[in-house]
Structure formats: structure tokens, C-alpha cells
Tab-separated table of N, CA and C in Angstrom:
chain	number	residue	atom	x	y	z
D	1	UNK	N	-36.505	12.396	-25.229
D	1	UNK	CA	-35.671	11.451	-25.937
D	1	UNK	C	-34.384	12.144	-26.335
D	2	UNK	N	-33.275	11.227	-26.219
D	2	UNK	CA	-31.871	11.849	-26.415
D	2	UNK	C	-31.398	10.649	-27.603
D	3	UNK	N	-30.877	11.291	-28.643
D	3	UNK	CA	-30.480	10.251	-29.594
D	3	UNK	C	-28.502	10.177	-29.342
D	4	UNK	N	-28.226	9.500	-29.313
D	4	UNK	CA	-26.931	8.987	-29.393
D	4	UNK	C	-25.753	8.361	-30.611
D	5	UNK	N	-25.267	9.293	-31.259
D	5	UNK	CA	-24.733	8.811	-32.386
D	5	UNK	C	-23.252	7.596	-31.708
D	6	UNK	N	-23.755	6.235	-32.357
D	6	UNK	CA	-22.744	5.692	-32.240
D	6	UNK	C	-21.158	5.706	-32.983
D	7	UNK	N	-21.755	6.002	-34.189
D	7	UNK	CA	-19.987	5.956	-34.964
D	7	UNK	C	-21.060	7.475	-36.747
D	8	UNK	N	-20.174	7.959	-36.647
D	8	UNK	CA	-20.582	9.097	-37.965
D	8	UNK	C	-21.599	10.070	-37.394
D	9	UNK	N	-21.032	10.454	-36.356
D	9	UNK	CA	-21.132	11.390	-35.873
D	9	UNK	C	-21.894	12.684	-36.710
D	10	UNK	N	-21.272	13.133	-37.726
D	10	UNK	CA	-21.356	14.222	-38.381
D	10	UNK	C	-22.909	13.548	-39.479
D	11	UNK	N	-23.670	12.688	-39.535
D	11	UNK	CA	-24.443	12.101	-39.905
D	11	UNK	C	-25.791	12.162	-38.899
D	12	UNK	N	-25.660	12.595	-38.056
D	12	UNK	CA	-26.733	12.271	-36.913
D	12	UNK	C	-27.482	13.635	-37.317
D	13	UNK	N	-27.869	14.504	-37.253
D	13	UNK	CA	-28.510	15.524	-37.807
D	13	UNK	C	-29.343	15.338	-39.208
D	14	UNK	N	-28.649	14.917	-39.909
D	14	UNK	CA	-29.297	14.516	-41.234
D	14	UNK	C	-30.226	13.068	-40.942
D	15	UNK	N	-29.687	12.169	-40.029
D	15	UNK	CA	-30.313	11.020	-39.695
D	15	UNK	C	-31.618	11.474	-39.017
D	16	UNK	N	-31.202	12.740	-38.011
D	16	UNK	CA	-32.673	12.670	-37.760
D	16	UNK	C	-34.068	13.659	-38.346
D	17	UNK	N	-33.666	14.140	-39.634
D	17	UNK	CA	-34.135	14.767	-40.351
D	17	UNK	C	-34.660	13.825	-41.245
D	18	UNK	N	-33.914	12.528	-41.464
D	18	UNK	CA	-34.471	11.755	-42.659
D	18	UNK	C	-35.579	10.937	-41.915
D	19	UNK	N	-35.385	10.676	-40.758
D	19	UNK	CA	-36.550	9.796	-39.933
D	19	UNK	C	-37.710	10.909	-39.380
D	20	UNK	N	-37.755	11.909	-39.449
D	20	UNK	CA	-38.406	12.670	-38.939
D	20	UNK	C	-38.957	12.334	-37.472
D	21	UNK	N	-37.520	12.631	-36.763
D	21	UNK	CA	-37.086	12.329	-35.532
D	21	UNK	C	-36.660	13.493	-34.779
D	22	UNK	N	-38.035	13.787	-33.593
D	22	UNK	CA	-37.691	15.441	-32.870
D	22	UNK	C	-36.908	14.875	-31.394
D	23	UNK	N	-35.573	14.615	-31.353
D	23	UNK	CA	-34.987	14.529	-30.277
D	23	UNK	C	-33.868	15.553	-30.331
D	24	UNK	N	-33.237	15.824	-29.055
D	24	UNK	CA	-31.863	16.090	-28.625
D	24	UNK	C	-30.912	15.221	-29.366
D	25	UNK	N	-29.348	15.669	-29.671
D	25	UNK	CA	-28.484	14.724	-30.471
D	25	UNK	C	-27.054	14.754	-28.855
D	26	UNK	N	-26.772	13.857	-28.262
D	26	UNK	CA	-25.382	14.082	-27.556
D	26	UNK	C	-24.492	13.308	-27.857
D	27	UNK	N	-23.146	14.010	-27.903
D	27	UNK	CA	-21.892	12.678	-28.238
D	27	UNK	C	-21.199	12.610	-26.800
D	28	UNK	N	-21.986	12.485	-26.020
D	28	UNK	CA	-21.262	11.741	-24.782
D	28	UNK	C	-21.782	10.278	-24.508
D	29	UNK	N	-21.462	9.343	-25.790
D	29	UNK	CA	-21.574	8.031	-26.286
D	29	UNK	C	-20.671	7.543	-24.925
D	30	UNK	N	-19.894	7.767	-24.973
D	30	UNK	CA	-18.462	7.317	-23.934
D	30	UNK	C	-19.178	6.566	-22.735
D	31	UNK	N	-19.817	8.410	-22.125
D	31	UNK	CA	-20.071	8.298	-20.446
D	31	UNK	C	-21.620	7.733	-20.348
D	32	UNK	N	-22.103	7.670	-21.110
D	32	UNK	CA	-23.540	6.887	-21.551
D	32	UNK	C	-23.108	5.519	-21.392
D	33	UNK	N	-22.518	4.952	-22.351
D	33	UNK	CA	-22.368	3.447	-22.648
D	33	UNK	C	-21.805	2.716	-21.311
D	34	UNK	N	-20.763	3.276	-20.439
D	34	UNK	CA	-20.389	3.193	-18.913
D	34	UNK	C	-21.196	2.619	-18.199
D	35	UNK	N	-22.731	3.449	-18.480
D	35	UNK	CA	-24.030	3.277	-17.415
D	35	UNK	C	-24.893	2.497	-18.245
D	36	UNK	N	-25.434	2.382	-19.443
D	36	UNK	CA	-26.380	1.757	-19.949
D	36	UNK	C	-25.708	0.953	-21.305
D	37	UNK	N	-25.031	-0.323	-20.764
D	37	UNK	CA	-23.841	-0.781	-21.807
D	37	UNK	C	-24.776	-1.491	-23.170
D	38	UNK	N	-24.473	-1.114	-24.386
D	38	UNK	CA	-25.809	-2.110	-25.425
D	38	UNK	C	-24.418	-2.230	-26.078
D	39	UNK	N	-24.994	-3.580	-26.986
D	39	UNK	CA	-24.178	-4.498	-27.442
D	39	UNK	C	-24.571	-3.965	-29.162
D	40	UNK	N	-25.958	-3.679	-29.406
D	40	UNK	CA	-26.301	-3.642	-30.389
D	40	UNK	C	-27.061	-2.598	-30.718
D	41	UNK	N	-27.165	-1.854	-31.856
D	41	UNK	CA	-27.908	-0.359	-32.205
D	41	UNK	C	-28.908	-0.671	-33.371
D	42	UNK	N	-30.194	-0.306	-33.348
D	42	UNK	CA	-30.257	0.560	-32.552
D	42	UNK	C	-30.803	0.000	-31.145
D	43	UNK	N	-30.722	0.737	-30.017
D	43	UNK	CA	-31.005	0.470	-28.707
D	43	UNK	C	-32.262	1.633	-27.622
D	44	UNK	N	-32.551	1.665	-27.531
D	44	UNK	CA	-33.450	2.719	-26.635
D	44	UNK	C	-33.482	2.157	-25.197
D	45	UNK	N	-33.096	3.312	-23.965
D	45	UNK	CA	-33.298	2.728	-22.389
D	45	UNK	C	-34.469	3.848	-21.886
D	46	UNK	N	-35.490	3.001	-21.260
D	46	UNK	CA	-36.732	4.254	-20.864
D	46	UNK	C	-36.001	4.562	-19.242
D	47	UNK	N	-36.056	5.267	-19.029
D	47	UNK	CA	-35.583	5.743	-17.426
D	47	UNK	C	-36.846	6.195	-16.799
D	48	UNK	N	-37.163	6.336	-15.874
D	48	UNK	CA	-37.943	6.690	-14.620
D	48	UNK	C	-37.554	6.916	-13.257
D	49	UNK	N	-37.744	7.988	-13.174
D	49	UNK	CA	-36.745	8.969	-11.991
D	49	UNK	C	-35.574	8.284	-11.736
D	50	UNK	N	-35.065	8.417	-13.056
D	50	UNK	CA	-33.658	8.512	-13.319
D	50	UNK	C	-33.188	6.716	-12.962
D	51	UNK	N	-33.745	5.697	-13.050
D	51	UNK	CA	-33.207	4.469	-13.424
D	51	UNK	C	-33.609	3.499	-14.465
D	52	UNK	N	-33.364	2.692	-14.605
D	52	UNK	CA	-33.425	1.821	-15.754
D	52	UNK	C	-34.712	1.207	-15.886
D	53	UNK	N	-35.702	1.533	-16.798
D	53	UNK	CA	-36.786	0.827	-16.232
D	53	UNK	C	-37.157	-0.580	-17.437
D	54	UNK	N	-36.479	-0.379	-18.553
D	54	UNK	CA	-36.794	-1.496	-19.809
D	54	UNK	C	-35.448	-0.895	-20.588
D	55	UNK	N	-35.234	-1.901	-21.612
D	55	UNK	CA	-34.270	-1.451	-22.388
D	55	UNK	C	-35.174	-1.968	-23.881
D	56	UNK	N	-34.872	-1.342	-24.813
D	56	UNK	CA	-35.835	-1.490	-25.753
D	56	UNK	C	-34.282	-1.851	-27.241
D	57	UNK	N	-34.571	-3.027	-27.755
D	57	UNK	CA	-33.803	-3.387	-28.754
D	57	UNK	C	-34.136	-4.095	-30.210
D	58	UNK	N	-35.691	-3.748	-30.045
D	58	UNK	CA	-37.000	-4.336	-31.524
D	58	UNK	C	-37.103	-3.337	-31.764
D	59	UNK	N	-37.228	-2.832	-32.991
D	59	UNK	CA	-37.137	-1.550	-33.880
D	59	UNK	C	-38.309	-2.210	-35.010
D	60	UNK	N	-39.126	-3.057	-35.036
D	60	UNK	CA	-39.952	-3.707	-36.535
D	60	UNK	C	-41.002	-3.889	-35.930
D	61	UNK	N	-41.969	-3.767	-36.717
D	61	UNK	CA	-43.215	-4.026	-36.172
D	61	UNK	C	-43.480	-3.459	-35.579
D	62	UNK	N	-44.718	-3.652	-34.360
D	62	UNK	CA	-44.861	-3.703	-33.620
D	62	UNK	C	-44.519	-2.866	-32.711
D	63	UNK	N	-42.604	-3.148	-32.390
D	63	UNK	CA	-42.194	-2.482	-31.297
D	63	UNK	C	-41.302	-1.271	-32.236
D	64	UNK	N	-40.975	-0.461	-31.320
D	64	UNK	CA	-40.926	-0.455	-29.836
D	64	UNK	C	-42.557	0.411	-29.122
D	65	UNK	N	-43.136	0.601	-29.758
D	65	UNK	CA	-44.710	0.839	-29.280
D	65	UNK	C	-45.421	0.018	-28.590
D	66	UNK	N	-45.364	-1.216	-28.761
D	66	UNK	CA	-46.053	-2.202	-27.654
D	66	UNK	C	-45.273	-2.241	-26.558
D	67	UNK	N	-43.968	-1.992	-26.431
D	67	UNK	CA	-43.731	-2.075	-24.714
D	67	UNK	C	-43.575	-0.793	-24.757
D	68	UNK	N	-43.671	0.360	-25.411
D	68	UNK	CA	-43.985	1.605	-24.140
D	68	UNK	C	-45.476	1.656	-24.011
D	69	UNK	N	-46.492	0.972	-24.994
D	69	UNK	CA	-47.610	0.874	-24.522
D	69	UNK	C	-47.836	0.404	-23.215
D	70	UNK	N	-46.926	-0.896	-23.358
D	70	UNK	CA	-46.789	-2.085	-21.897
D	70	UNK	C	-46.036	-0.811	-20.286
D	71	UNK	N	-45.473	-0.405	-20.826
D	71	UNK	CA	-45.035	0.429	-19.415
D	71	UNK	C	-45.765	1.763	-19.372
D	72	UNK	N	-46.685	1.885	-20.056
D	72	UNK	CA	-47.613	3.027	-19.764
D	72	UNK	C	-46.994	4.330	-20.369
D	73	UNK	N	-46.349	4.890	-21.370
D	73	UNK	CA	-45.289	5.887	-21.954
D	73	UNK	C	-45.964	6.287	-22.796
D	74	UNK	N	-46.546	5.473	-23.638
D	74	UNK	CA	-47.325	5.975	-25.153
D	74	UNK	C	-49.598	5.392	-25.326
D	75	UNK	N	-50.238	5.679	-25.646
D	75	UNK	CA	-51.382	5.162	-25.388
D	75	UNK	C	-51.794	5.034	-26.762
């Protein structure tokens, strides 16, 4: 998992310390958004050898655990 700071940049470190969130942080937001365009954050795209396989945009409940359950990612 690669987290993507959209805007406060200098916040993303502490963000993922407060969620107790073990990802990578990149600010190549730019050349990302080019290829996997989201309208709305937060957003998650699962890839599989390297293409688009779901885009994940439910953050409550439930998800986003029932569809990586559904695509086989998490058990």
C-alpha cells in the first residue's frame, strides 16, 4: 500500500501515525492522478500485475474489507 497525500502534504506522516497506518507516503499525486483519476478522497485502487483491478471509495463499515474480501486480498 502507497498512501498519497492529496493537499497538506507535511501532515501525511502524522496522519499515518494517528491511524495506525503501515504504508509508504509518495507526493507524486500529479503523475498518479494522470493514470488513476478520483474525484473524491479518500480513494484506494487495488492493482494486479500492474492494472486496475477495483477502485475502492467506501471507507465505513463494512468496506473497504468486504470487497478486498470480494477480490480475494484480505480473508
Amino acid at each position: 500500500m502507497v498512501g498519497v497525500p492529496i493537499n497538506g502534504v507535511q501532515f501525511a506522516e502524522q496522519f499515518m501515525q494517528d491511524t495506525d497506518s503501515a504504508m509508504a507516503i509518495t507526493t507524486d499525486r500529479d503523475k498518479l492522478k494522470a493514470v488513476f483519476p478520483f474525484v473524491a478522497v479518500p480513494t484506494g485502487v487495488v492493482l494486479v500485475d500492474g492494472r486496475q483491478k477495483a477502485a475502492l471509495v467506501k471507507f465505513d463499515g463494512e468496506e473497504p474489507a468486504a470487497s478486498l474480501k470480494r477480490l480475494g486480498l484480505v480473508y
